[in-house]
mmCIF file of C-alpha atoms in Angstrom:
data_model
loop_
_atom_site.group_PDB
_atom_site.id
_atom_site.type_symbol
_atom_site.label_atom_id
_atom_site.label_comp_id
_atom_site.label_asym_id
_atom_site.label_seq_id
_atom_site.Cartn_x
_atom_site.Cartn_y
_atom_site.Cartn_z
ATOM 1 C CA ILE A 62 109.354 61.046 98.872
ATOM 2 C CA TYR A 63 109.412 64.097 96.573
ATOM 3 C CA LEU A 64 107.240 62.272 94.052
ATOM 4 C CA GLU A 65 104.993 60.132 96.239
ATOM 5 C CA GLY A 66 105.529 60.418 100.000
ATOM 6 C CA ALA A 67 105.149 64.167 100.483
ATOM 7 C CA GLN A 68 104.123 64.671 96.845
ATOM 8 C CA CYS A 69 106.159 67.867 96.547
ATOM 9 C CA VAL A 70 105.859 67.388 92.780
ATOM 10 C CA ASN A 71 102.169 68.304 92.878
ATOM 11 C CA CYS A 72 103.052 71.908 93.701
ATOM 12 C CA HIS A 73 106.678 72.406 92.717
ATOM 13 C CA GLY A 74 106.631 70.452 89.464
ATOM 14 C CA PRO A 75 108.707 67.594 88.042
ATOM 15 C CA GLU A 76 112.355 67.809 89.077
ATOM 16 C CA GLY A 77 111.545 70.974 90.999
ATOM 17 C CA ALA A 78 110.971 73.102 87.895
ATOM 18 C CA GLY A 79 108.190 75.139 89.535
ATOM 19 C CA GLY A 80 104.434 74.918 89.239
ATOM 20 C CA VAL A 81 101.097 76.051 90.598
ATOM 21 C CA VAL A 82 98.701 74.729 93.195
ATOM 22 C CA ASN A 83 94.967 75.342 93.023
ATOM 23 C CA THR A 84 93.788 76.393 96.455
ATOM 24 C CA ALA A 85 91.212 78.514 98.227
ATOM 25 C CA ILE A 86 92.219 81.654 100.077
ATOM 26 C CA THR A 87 90.183 82.922 102.988
ATOM 27 C CA SER A 88 89.933 86.059 105.073
ATOM 28 C CA SER A 89 91.414 86.283 108.562
ATOM 29 C CA SER A 90 87.995 85.277 109.895
ATOM 30 C CA GLY A 91 87.892 82.187 107.683
ATOM 31 C CA GLU A 92 85.486 83.458 105.023
ATOM 32 C CA PHE A 93 86.027 82.366 101.414
ATOM 33 C CA VAL A 94 87.756 84.967 99.226
ATOM 34 C CA ALA A 95 88.686 83.185 96.007
ATOM 35 C CA GLN A 96 89.847 79.960 94.420
ATOM 36 C CA VAL A 97 93.296 80.706 93.035
ATOM 37 C CA ASN A 98 96.285 79.216 91.278
ATOM 38 C CA TRP A 99 99.188 79.872 93.636
ATOM 39 C CA LYS A 100 102.661 79.903 92.083
ATOM 40 C CA ALA A 101 104.949 77.370 93.752
ATOM 41 C CA PRO A 102 108.577 78.390 93.121
ATOM 42 C CA ALA A 103 111.088 76.175 91.409
ATOM 43 C CA LEU A 104 113.228 74.064 93.718
ATOM 44 C CA ASN A 105 115.905 73.296 91.124
ATOM 45 C CA THR A 106 117.663 76.486 92.261
ATOM 46 C CA LEU A 107 116.804 76.149 95.952
ATOM 47 C CA MET A 108 120.339 75.313 97.044
ATOM 48 C CA SER A 109 121.542 78.619 95.621
ATOM 49 C CA ARG A 110 118.970 80.465 97.714
ATOM 50 C CA HIS A 111 119.198 78.687 101.070
ATOM 51 C CA THR A 112 121.588 76.621 103.138
ATOM 52 C CA GLU A 113 120.495 73.076 103.865
ATOM 53 C CA ASP A 114 119.793 73.997 107.494
ATOM 54 C CA GLU A 115 117.428 76.693 106.249
ATOM 55 C CA VAL A 116 115.754 74.243 103.877
ATOM 56 C CA LEU A 117 115.240 71.827 106.767
ATOM 57 C CA HIS A 118 113.612 74.613 108.772
ATOM 58 C CA VAL A 119 111.099 75.301 105.983
ATOM 59 C CA LEU A 120 110.399 71.594 105.507
ATOM 60 C CA ASN A 121 109.881 71.175 109.227
ATOM 61 C CA TYR A 122 107.620 74.146 109.827
ATOM 62 C CA GLY A 123 106.187 75.070 106.430
ATOM 63 C CA ARG A 124 105.342 78.610 105.417
ATOM 64 C CA ASN A 125 102.402 80.771 106.363
ATOM 65 C CA GLY A 126 99.861 80.270 103.602
ATOM 66 C CA VAL A 127 99.856 77.270 101.338
ATOM 67 C CA MET A 128 102.871 75.184 102.405
ATOM 68 C CA PRO A 129 102.167 72.915 105.376
ATOM 69 C CA ALA A 130 104.672 71.660 107.909
ATOM 70 C CA TRP A 131 106.186 68.359 106.808
ATOM 71 C CA GLY A 132 108.647 67.610 109.598
ATOM 72 C CA SER A 133 107.826 66.169 112.986
ATOM 73 C CA GLY A 134 109.223 69.314 114.602
ATOM 74 C CA GLY A 135 106.370 71.316 113.113
ATOM 75 C CA GLY A 136 103.744 68.647 113.594
ATOM 76 C CA GLY A 137 104.159 67.107 110.150
ATOM 77 C CA PRO A 138 104.261 63.431 109.133
ATOM 78 C CA LEU A 139 107.895 63.025 108.016
ATOM 79 C CA THR A 140 110.907 61.966 110.059
ATOM 80 C CA ASP A 141 114.229 63.803 110.093
ATOM 81 C CA GLN A 142 115.690 61.090 107.866
ATOM 82 C CA GLN A 143 112.919 61.521 105.310
ATOM 83 C CA LEU A 144 113.488 65.274 105.226
ATOM 84 C CA GLU A 145 117.174 64.650 104.571
ATOM 85 C CA GLU A 146 116.245 62.305 101.725
ATOM 86 C CA ILE A 147 114.279 65.144 100.136
ATOM 87 C CA ILE A 148 117.389 67.307 100.351
ATOM 88 C CA PHE A 149 119.487 64.549 98.757
ATOM 89 C CA TYR A 150 117.040 64.522 95.850
ATOM 90 C CA LEU A 151 117.000 68.305 95.531
ATOM 91 C CA ARG A 152 120.797 68.360 95.293
ATOM 92 C CA SER A 153 120.530 66.136 92.238
ATOM 93 C CA VAL A 154 118.162 68.406 90.281
ATOM 94 C CA GLN A 155 119.896 71.781 90.691
ATOM 95 C CA ILE A 156 120.324 73.453 87.305
ATOM 96 C CA SER A 157 123.428 75.066 85.831
ATOM 97 C CA GLU A 158 124.368 78.732 85.911
ATOM 98 C CA ASP A 159 123.724 78.998 82.161
ATOM 99 C CA GLU A 160 120.187 77.698 82.644
ATOM 100 C CA ILE A 161 119.643 80.149 85.492
ATOM 101 C CA ARG A 162 120.850 83.082 83.389
ATOM 102 C CA SER A 163 118.574 82.007 80.538
ATOM 103 C CA GLN A 164 115.518 81.807 82.783
ATOM 104 C CA VAL A 165 116.176 85.161 84.434
ATOM 105 C CA ASP A 166 116.778 86.860 81.092
ATOM 106 C CA SER A 167 113.627 85.384 79.565
ATOM 107 C CA GLY A 168 111.602 86.696 82.492
ATOM 108 C CA VAL A 169 113.130 90.156 82.147
ATOM 109 C CA GLU A 170 112.409 90.208 78.421
ATOM 110 C CA ALA A 171 108.797 89.213 79.073
ATOM 111 C CA GLY A 172 108.541 91.959 81.680
ATOM 112 C CA ALA A 173 109.991 94.540 79.309
ATOM 113 C CA LYS A 174 107.505 93.555 76.614
ATOM 114 C CA ALA A 175 104.617 93.822 79.064
ATOM 115 C CA LEU A 176 105.817 97.256 80.205
ATOM 116 C CA ILE A 177 106.073 98.581 76.664
ATOM 117 C CA LEU A 178 102.727 97.141 75.598
ATOM 118 C CA GLU A 179 101.129 98.748 78.641
ATOM 119 C CA THR A 180 102.691 102.195 78.287
ATOM 120 C CA SER A 181 103.612 102.816 74.646
ATOM 121 C CA ASP A 182 101.640 105.353 72.614
ATOM 122 C CA GLU A 183 102.623 103.701 69.336
ATOM 123 C CA ALA A 184 99.634 102.681 67.218
ATOM 124 C CA TRP A 185 100.492 98.968 67.318
ATOM 125 C CA ALA A 186 100.615 98.983 71.143
ATOM 126 C CA VAL A 187 97.388 100.971 71.422
ATOM 127 C CA GLU A 188 95.709 98.432 69.135
ATOM 128 C CA VAL A 189 96.901 95.486 71.241
ATOM 129 C CA ARG A 190 95.453 97.078 74.374
ATOM 130 C CA ALA A 191 92.170 97.856 72.625
ATOM 131 C CA ALA A 192 91.951 94.341 71.199
ATOM 132 C CA GLU A 193 92.615 92.805 74.624
ATOM 133 C CA ALA A 194 89.861 94.900 76.194
ATOM 134 C CA ALA A 195 87.404 94.012 73.435
ATOM 135 C CA GLN A 196 88.222 90.318 73.745
ATOM 136 C CA ALA A 197 87.749 90.408 77.522
ATOM 137 C CA ASP A 198 84.361 92.123 77.169
ATOM 138 C CA ALA A 199 83.218 89.669 74.503
ATOM 139 C CA ALA A 200 84.344 86.671 76.556
ATOM 140 C CA MET A 201 82.433 87.935 79.589
ATOM 141 C CA ALA A 202 79.275 88.401 77.501
ATOM 142 C CA VAL A 203 79.439 84.764 76.397
ATOM 143 C CA ARG A 204 80.217 83.647 79.938
ATOM 144 C CA LEU A 205 77.097 85.431 81.220
ATOM 145 C CA LEU A 206 74.992 83.531 78.698
ATOM 146 C CA GLY A 207 76.426 80.305 80.071
ATOM 147 C CA ARG A 208 75.525 81.308 83.600
ATOM 148 C CA ALA A 209 71.927 81.910 82.571
ATOM 149 C CA ASP A 210 71.641 78.577 80.755
ATOM 150 C CA PHE A 211 73.592 75.583 82.055
ATOM 151 C CA ASP A 212 73.274 73.813 78.680
ATOM 152 C CA PHE A 213 74.397 76.831 76.666
ATOM 153 C CA GLU A 214 76.721 76.243 73.709
ATOM 154 C CA CYS A 215 77.995 78.804 71.231
ATOM 155 C CA SER A 216 76.710 78.691 67.660
ATOM 156 C CA ASP A 217 76.823 80.862 64.551
ATOM 157 C CA ASP A 218 73.373 82.310 65.183
ATOM 158 C CA ILE A 219 74.253 83.825 68.569
ATOM 159 C CA SER A 220 75.537 87.374 68.221
ATOM 160 C CA GLU A 221 77.661 87.293 71.365
ATOM 161 C CA CYS A 222 79.517 84.261 70.059
ATOM 162 C CA LEU A 223 80.147 85.909 66.704
ATOM 163 C CA THR A 224 81.414 88.995 68.490
ATOM 164 C CA LEU A 225 83.805 86.837 70.511
ATOM 165 C CA ASP A 226 85.087 85.161 67.341
ATOM 166 C CA ASP A 227 85.752 88.572 65.814
ATOM 167 C CA ALA A 228 87.436 89.787 69.008
ATOM 168 C CA ASN A 229 89.703 86.731 69.113
ATOM 169 C CA ALA A 230 90.686 87.271 65.489
ATOM 170 C CA ARG A 231 91.369 90.956 66.128
ATOM 171 C CA LEU A 232 93.585 90.175 69.108
ATOM 172 C CA THR A 233 95.544 87.562 67.159
ATOM 173 C CA ALA A 234 96.112 90.012 64.321
ATOM 174 C CA ALA A 235 97.136 92.787 66.717
ATOM 175 C CA ASN A 236 99.683 90.569 68.466
ATOM 176 C CA GLU A 237 101.129 89.396 65.158
ATOM 177 C CA ALA A 238 101.457 92.957 63.897
ATOM 178 C CA ALA A 239 103.207 93.975 67.112
ATOM 179 C CA VAL A 240 105.969 91.342 67.030
ATOM 180 C CA GLU A 241 108.628 93.257 65.098
ATOM 181 C CA PRO A 242 108.035 96.761 66.495
ATOM 182 C CA LEU A 243 107.830 95.336 70.014
ATOM 183 C CA ASP A 244 111.154 93.533 69.650
ATOM 184 C CA ALA A 245 112.712 96.758 68.377
ATOM 185 C CA ALA A 246 111.230 98.742 71.268
ATOM 186 C CA VAL A 247 112.593 96.231 73.793
ATOM 187 C CA ALA A 248 116.076 96.502 72.273
ATOM 188 C CA THR A 249 115.887 100.296 72.514
ATOM 189 C CA TRP A 250 114.763 100.049 76.122
ATOM 190 C CA PHE A 251 117.716 97.808 77.043
ATOM 191 C CA ASP A 252 120.019 100.376 75.430
ATOM 192 C CA GLN A 253 118.441 103.034 77.655
ATOM 193 C CA VAL A 254 119.089 100.873 80.727
ATOM 194 C CA SER A 255 122.762 100.540 79.788
ATOM 195 C CA ALA A 256 123.005 104.268 79.090
ATOM 196 C CA ALA A 257 121.583 105.059 82.530
ATOM 197 C CA LYS A 258 124.197 102.883 84.220
ATOM 198 C CA MET A 259 126.963 104.561 82.222
ATOM 199 C CA ALA A 260 125.590 107.993 83.123
ATOM 200 C CA ALA A 261 125.651 107.126 86.828
ATOM 201 C CA ASP A 262 129.248 105.917 86.532
ATOM 202 C CA ALA A 263 130.181 109.178 84.816
ATOM 203 C CA LEU A 264 128.507 111.282 87.505
ATOM 204 C CA ALA A 265 130.292 109.332 90.240
ATOM 205 C CA ILE A 266 133.668 109.823 88.554
ATOM 206 C CA GLU A 267 132.923 113.502 88.017
ATOM 207 C CA ALA A 268 132.391 113.859 91.768
ATOM 208 C CA ASP A 269 135.495 111.787 92.606
ATOM 209 C CA PRO A 270 137.950 111.299 89.702
ATOM 210 C CA SER A 271 139.917 108.695 91.669
ATOM 211 C CA LEU A 272 137.040 106.257 91.143
ATOM 212 C CA ALA A 273 138.222 105.842 87.556
ATOM 213 C CA ASP A 274 141.573 104.456 88.707
ATOM 214 C CA GLU A 275 142.353 100.775 88.366
ATOM 215 C CA GLY A 276 141.497 98.884 91.538
ATOM 216 C CA ASN A 277 138.655 101.192 92.531
ATOM 217 C CA GLU A 278 135.924 99.262 90.746
ATOM 218 C CA ASP A 279 134.106 98.349 93.960
ATOM 219 C CA ASP A 280 134.103 101.954 95.151
ATOM 220 C CA LEU A 281 132.814 103.108 91.763
ATOM 221 C CA ARG A 282 130.037 100.548 91.916
ATOM 222 C CA ALA A 283 129.001 101.760 95.372
ATOM 223 C CA ALA A 284 129.090 105.439 94.414
ATOM 224 C CA ALA A 285 127.169 104.912 91.178
ATOM 225 C CA LEU A 286 124.563 102.824 92.991
ATOM 226 C CA GLU A 287 123.930 105.653 95.456
ATOM 227 C CA ILE A 288 123.238 107.928 92.490
ATOM 228 C CA LEU A 289 120.970 105.376 90.821
ATOM 229 C CA SER A 290 119.101 104.951 94.118
ATOM 230 C CA THR A 291 118.358 108.680 94.408
ATOM 231 C CA PRO A 292 115.044 109.663 92.774
ATOM 232 C CA GLY A 293 115.440 112.196 89.972
ATOM 233 C CA ALA A 294 119.233 112.040 90.061
ATOM 234 C CA PHE A 295 119.608 112.490 86.305
ATOM 235 C CA GLU A 296 117.671 112.400 83.070
ATOM 236 C CA GLY A 297 117.249 108.874 81.712
ATOM 237 C CA GLN A 298 117.317 107.198 85.130
ATOM 238 C CA GLU A 299 113.755 105.902 84.717
ATOM 239 C CA ALA A 300 114.708 103.016 82.418
ATOM 240 C CA TYR A 301 117.180 101.687 84.996
ATOM 241 C CA LEU A 302 114.568 101.808 87.759
ATOM 242 C CA GLN A 303 112.094 100.065 85.449
ATOM 243 C CA TRP A 304 114.682 97.323 84.986
ATOM 244 C CA GLY A 305 114.920 97.002 88.754
ATOM 245 C CA GLU A 306 111.146 96.769 89.069
ATOM 246 C CA ILE A 307 110.944 94.089 86.375
ATOM 247 C CA LEU A 308 113.639 92.073 88.152
ATOM 248 C CA PHE A 309 111.779 92.583 91.437
ATOM 249 C CA SER A 310 108.650 91.037 89.883
ATOM 250 C CA ASN A 311 110.289 88.544 87.503
ATOM 251 C CA THR A 312 107.716 85.884 86.588
ATOM 252 C CA ALA A 313 110.214 83.258 85.363
ATOM 253 C CA ALA A 314 110.107 79.792 86.954
ATOM 254 C CA ALA A 315 106.956 80.569 88.969
ATOM 255 C CA GLY A 316 108.529 83.647 90.509
ATOM 256 C CA THR A 317 111.633 81.885 91.787
ATOM 257 C CA TYR A 318 113.914 84.824 90.995
ATOM 258 C CA SER A 319 111.517 87.552 92.102
ATOM 259 C CA CYS A 320 111.153 89.581 95.279
ATOM 260 C CA ALA A 321 107.437 90.178 94.688
ATOM 261 C CA ARG A 322 106.672 86.563 95.582
ATOM 262 C CA CYS A 323 107.228 87.427 99.234
ATOM 263 C CA HIS A 324 107.034 91.213 99.389
ATOM 264 C CA THR A 325 103.918 91.960 97.282
ATOM 265 C CA TYR A 326 100.580 90.727 98.571
ATOM 266 C CA GLY A 327 98.580 88.841 95.953
ATOM 267 C CA TRP A 328 101.366 88.568 93.396
ATOM 268 C CA SER A 329 101.822 84.829 93.895
ATOM 269 C CA PHE A 330 98.169 84.119 93.088
ATOM 270 C CA ASP A 331 97.474 86.901 90.553
ATOM 271 C CA GLY A 332 95.137 88.541 93.028
ATOM 272 C CA ALA A 333 94.736 91.735 91.003
ATOM 273 C CA SER A 334 93.609 89.836 87.896
ATOM 274 C CA ASP A 335 90.100 89.789 86.499
ATOM 275 C CA TYR A 336 88.957 86.631 88.254
ATOM 276 C CA VAL A 337 85.850 84.883 86.912
ATOM 277 C CA LEU A 338 83.155 83.152 88.921
ATOM 278 C CA GLU A 339 83.442 79.778 87.187
ATOM 279 C CA GLU A 340 87.139 79.373 87.952
ATOM 280 C CA ASN A 341 87.761 81.600 90.959
ATOM 281 C CA GLY A 342 84.427 81.765 92.756
ATOM 282 C CA ARG A 343 84.207 85.517 92.180
ATOM 283 C CA ASP A 344 84.311 88.075 89.388
ATOM 284 C CA GLY A 345 87.087 90.640 89.388
ATOM 285 C CA PRO A 346 90.144 90.999 91.628
ATOM 286 C CA ILE A 347 90.047 90.373 95.343
ATOM 287 C CA PRO A 348 88.807 93.505 97.173
ATOM 288 C CA GLU A 349 92.143 94.629 98.608
ATOM 289 C CA LEU A 350 93.668 94.624 95.116
ATOM 290 C CA ALA A 351 90.884 96.312 93.165
ATOM 291 C CA ASP A 352 93.281 99.175 92.393
ATOM 292 C CA GLY A 353 96.211 96.878 91.621
ATOM 293 C CA TYR A 354 99.154 95.537 93.574
ATOM 294 C CA VAL A 355 100.960 97.558 96.203
ATOM 295 C CA THR A 356 104.372 96.607 94.883
ATOM 296 C CA ALA A 357 106.721 95.758 97.766
ATOM 297 C CA GLY A 358 103.962 96.641 100.231
ATOM 298 C CA GLY A 359 104.654 93.532 102.296
ATOM 299 C CA PHE A 360 103.235 90.027 102.682
ATOM 300 C CA PHE A 361 105.395 87.118 103.802
ATOM 301 C CA GLY A 362 108.310 89.536 103.685
ATOM 302 C CA PRO A 363 108.261 93.040 105.192
ATOM 303 C CA ASN A 364 106.969 96.252 103.640
ATOM 304 C CA LEU A 365 109.757 97.853 101.598
ATOM 305 C CA THR A 366 107.961 101.085 100.731
ATOM 306 C CA GLY A 367 107.980 104.515 102.333
ATOM 307 C CA GLY A 368 111.740 104.660 102.740
ATOM 308 C CA SER A 369 111.901 101.579 104.957
ATOM 309 C CA THR A 370 114.935 100.212 103.106
ATOM 310 C CA LEU A 371 116.729 103.519 103.701
ATOM 311 C CA SER A 372 116.037 103.160 107.409
ATOM 312 C CA GLN A 373 117.246 99.567 107.499
ATOM 313 C CA PHE A 374 120.351 99.923 105.314
ATOM 314 C CA GLU A 375 122.568 102.977 105.621
ATOM 315 C CA THR A 376 124.040 102.491 102.146
ATOM 316 C CA ALA A 377 122.755 101.061 98.898
ATOM 317 C CA ILE A 378 125.779 98.800 98.548
ATOM 318 C CA GLY A 379 125.120 97.444 102.042
ATOM 319 C CA GLN A 380 121.604 96.523 101.026
ATOM 320 C CA SER A 381 122.952 94.896 97.884
ATOM 321 C CA ALA A 382 125.320 92.788 99.979
ATOM 322 C CA PHE A 383 122.409 91.637 102.138
ATOM 323 C CA ILE A 384 120.327 90.569 99.136
ATOM 324 C CA THR A 385 123.360 88.743 97.767
ATOM 325 C CA ARG A 386 123.883 86.615 100.878
ATOM 326 C CA GLY A 387 120.335 86.571 102.292
ATOM 327 C CA GLN A 388 119.274 86.291 105.904
ATOM 328 C CA ALA A 389 121.180 83.732 107.946
ATOM 329 C CA ILE A 390 119.667 81.868 110.876
ATOM 330 C CA GLY A 391 120.389 83.713 114.101
ATOM 331 C CA GLN A 392 122.314 86.578 112.474
ATOM 332 C CA THR A 393 121.199 90.197 112.555
ATOM 333 C CA TYR A 394 121.370 92.451 109.511
ATOM 334 C CA GLY A 395 121.168 96.124 108.666
ATOM 335 C CA ARG A 396 120.448 98.603 111.421
ATOM 336 C CA GLY A 397 117.750 96.600 113.163
ATOM 337 C CA GLY A 398 117.082 93.369 111.286
ATOM 338 C CA SER A 399 116.501 90.426 113.607
ATOM 339 C CA GLY A 400 118.290 87.114 113.399
ATOM 340 C CA GLY A 401 115.174 85.279 112.321
ATOM 341 C CA ASN A 402 115.157 81.857 110.723
ATOM 342 C CA GLY A 403 116.913 82.432 107.423
ATOM 343 C CA GLN A 404 113.782 82.526 105.283
ATOM 344 C CA MET A 405 114.962 85.540 103.266
ATOM 345 C CA PRO A 406 116.912 83.860 100.447
ATOM 346 C CA GLY A 407 120.246 84.962 99.096
ATOM 347 C CA PHE A 408 120.554 85.644 95.379
ATOM 348 C CA GLY A 409 124.319 85.383 95.099
ATOM 349 C CA ALA A 410 126.464 82.264 94.896
ATOM 350 C CA LEU A 411 126.300 79.917 97.885
ATOM 351 C CA THR A 412 128.893 77.595 99.382
ATOM 352 C CA GLU A 413 127.287 74.806 101.412
ATOM 353 C CA ALA A 414 129.931 73.857 103.964
ATOM 354 C CA ASN A 415 127.567 72.081 106.351
ATOM 355 C CA PRO A 416 125.605 69.587 104.233
ATOM 356 C CA VAL A 417 123.248 67.182 105.940
ATOM 357 C CA GLY A 418 123.546 63.426 105.759
ATOM 358 C CA PRO A 419 125.753 60.548 106.897
ATOM 359 C CA GLY A 420 129.448 61.358 106.815
ATOM 360 C CA MET A 421 128.796 65.016 106.086
ATOM 361 C CA GLY A 422 128.745 68.168 108.165
ATOM 362 C CA PRO A 423 131.506 70.248 109.803
ATOM 363 C CA GLY A 424 134.933 68.671 109.521
ATOM 364 C CA SER A 425 133.934 66.270 106.756
ATOM 365 C CA GLY A 426 135.579 68.375 104.062
ATOM 366 C CA ILE A 427 132.537 67.905 101.842
ATOM 367 C CA VAL A 428 131.452 71.194 100.289
ATOM 368 C CA PHE A 429 128.867 71.975 97.627
ATOM 369 C CA GLU A 430 129.077 75.074 95.418
ATOM 370 C CA TYR A 431 125.943 76.586 93.888
ATOM 371 C CA PRO A 432 125.795 79.429 91.332
ATOM 372 C CA ALA A 433 124.300 82.876 91.847
ATOM 373 C CA LEU A 434 120.704 83.426 90.794
ATOM 374 C CA LEU A 435 121.230 87.084 89.942
ATOM 375 C CA THR A 436 124.287 89.026 88.844
ATOM 376 C CA ASP A 437 125.678 91.889 90.919
ATOM 377 C CA GLU A 438 124.301 94.297 88.315
ATOM 378 C CA GLN A 439 120.808 92.819 88.599
ATOM 379 C CA ILE A 440 120.853 92.925 92.397
ATOM 380 C CA ASP A 441 121.998 96.551 92.275
ATOM 381 C CA ALA A 442 119.067 97.418 90.004
ATOM 382 C CA ILE A 443 116.626 95.860 92.470
ATOM 383 C CA VAL A 444 118.227 97.827 95.300
ATOM 384 C CA ALA A 445 117.937 101.094 93.374
ATOM 385 C CA PHE A 446 114.263 100.409 92.679
ATOM 386 C CA GLU A 447 113.494 99.515 96.299
ATOM 387 C CA ARG A 448 115.278 102.567 97.683
ATOM 388 C CA THR A 449 113.145 104.883 95.535
ATOM 389 C CA LEU A 450 109.821 103.478 96.779
#
């Protein structure tokens, strides 16, 4: 069913590794906005994020946007038994904790490189940015020639094509020259992140020396996280908050480990990118994102900016606990969070004590254990970032 019946593979990739689906997005009135490539998250970690009851809910009713309802309860074509068969398959393709850690870390490293390339004043970074801009301009010039002449082909006697060749060569050279200094800059940045965490621990212990005693590790974590979640708490804090933002928007595995996928409008379909008419039906970003993403501004998930997380969660460690376990069907959370339908995933380890299928369920004694997607330290960094928005 995953491969042929419901063809989940077309969006979520072979063995649930994640993928993209080409689709049109429209305005609320039904007008065409753009043709986009929408990231479909990996499902080979799904059982760490959601209970099987929650997965059944999504399969039954779909998700607002690009995922249709597949179960009969939501008006879809599949029976309850067929939905359970999809879950049986998904159990078989869940990846190991080591693979999860590798994917998350690779996404963070890519995010750190992008941050440094975007913000560094070093000559090699400035040259990469200049080369990227020149290449984009040259590519658009050639594209405009193609729009004017359907049969257009580049040749050595067309200046725009020669300019594009030169721009491509310049960009390649700039990226090659940046490899070593960029790797060194990323290593330095990670050191700054670690130093910020150590500084917060030291400040917490300075305020309450008992936190340094054996057995008080949880209290130290909570106290340090409050400091890290307070804007301008100490010099050097910025690197830690940048780490939290990169984790929030982690691109690994089609955004599987990120928060931006649900909480940042347009992130899942690169809506702030320089779209082109031939591929996207428009030039430039979609209108609402002309000035870039409103990170955590809300989409499928609620708006997290403007202190809303402070209003919902009295303490930073309480918010961290919520992100670890996720939203459970019918259970409230925070100060005013509704029970909902469990569509906010958990990023900690999950014990499935109520699996679906013949001979399973409560009292069967059959339990499945799934690893955490993020470490406690990574979840804390996301919390600190969100609480400073």
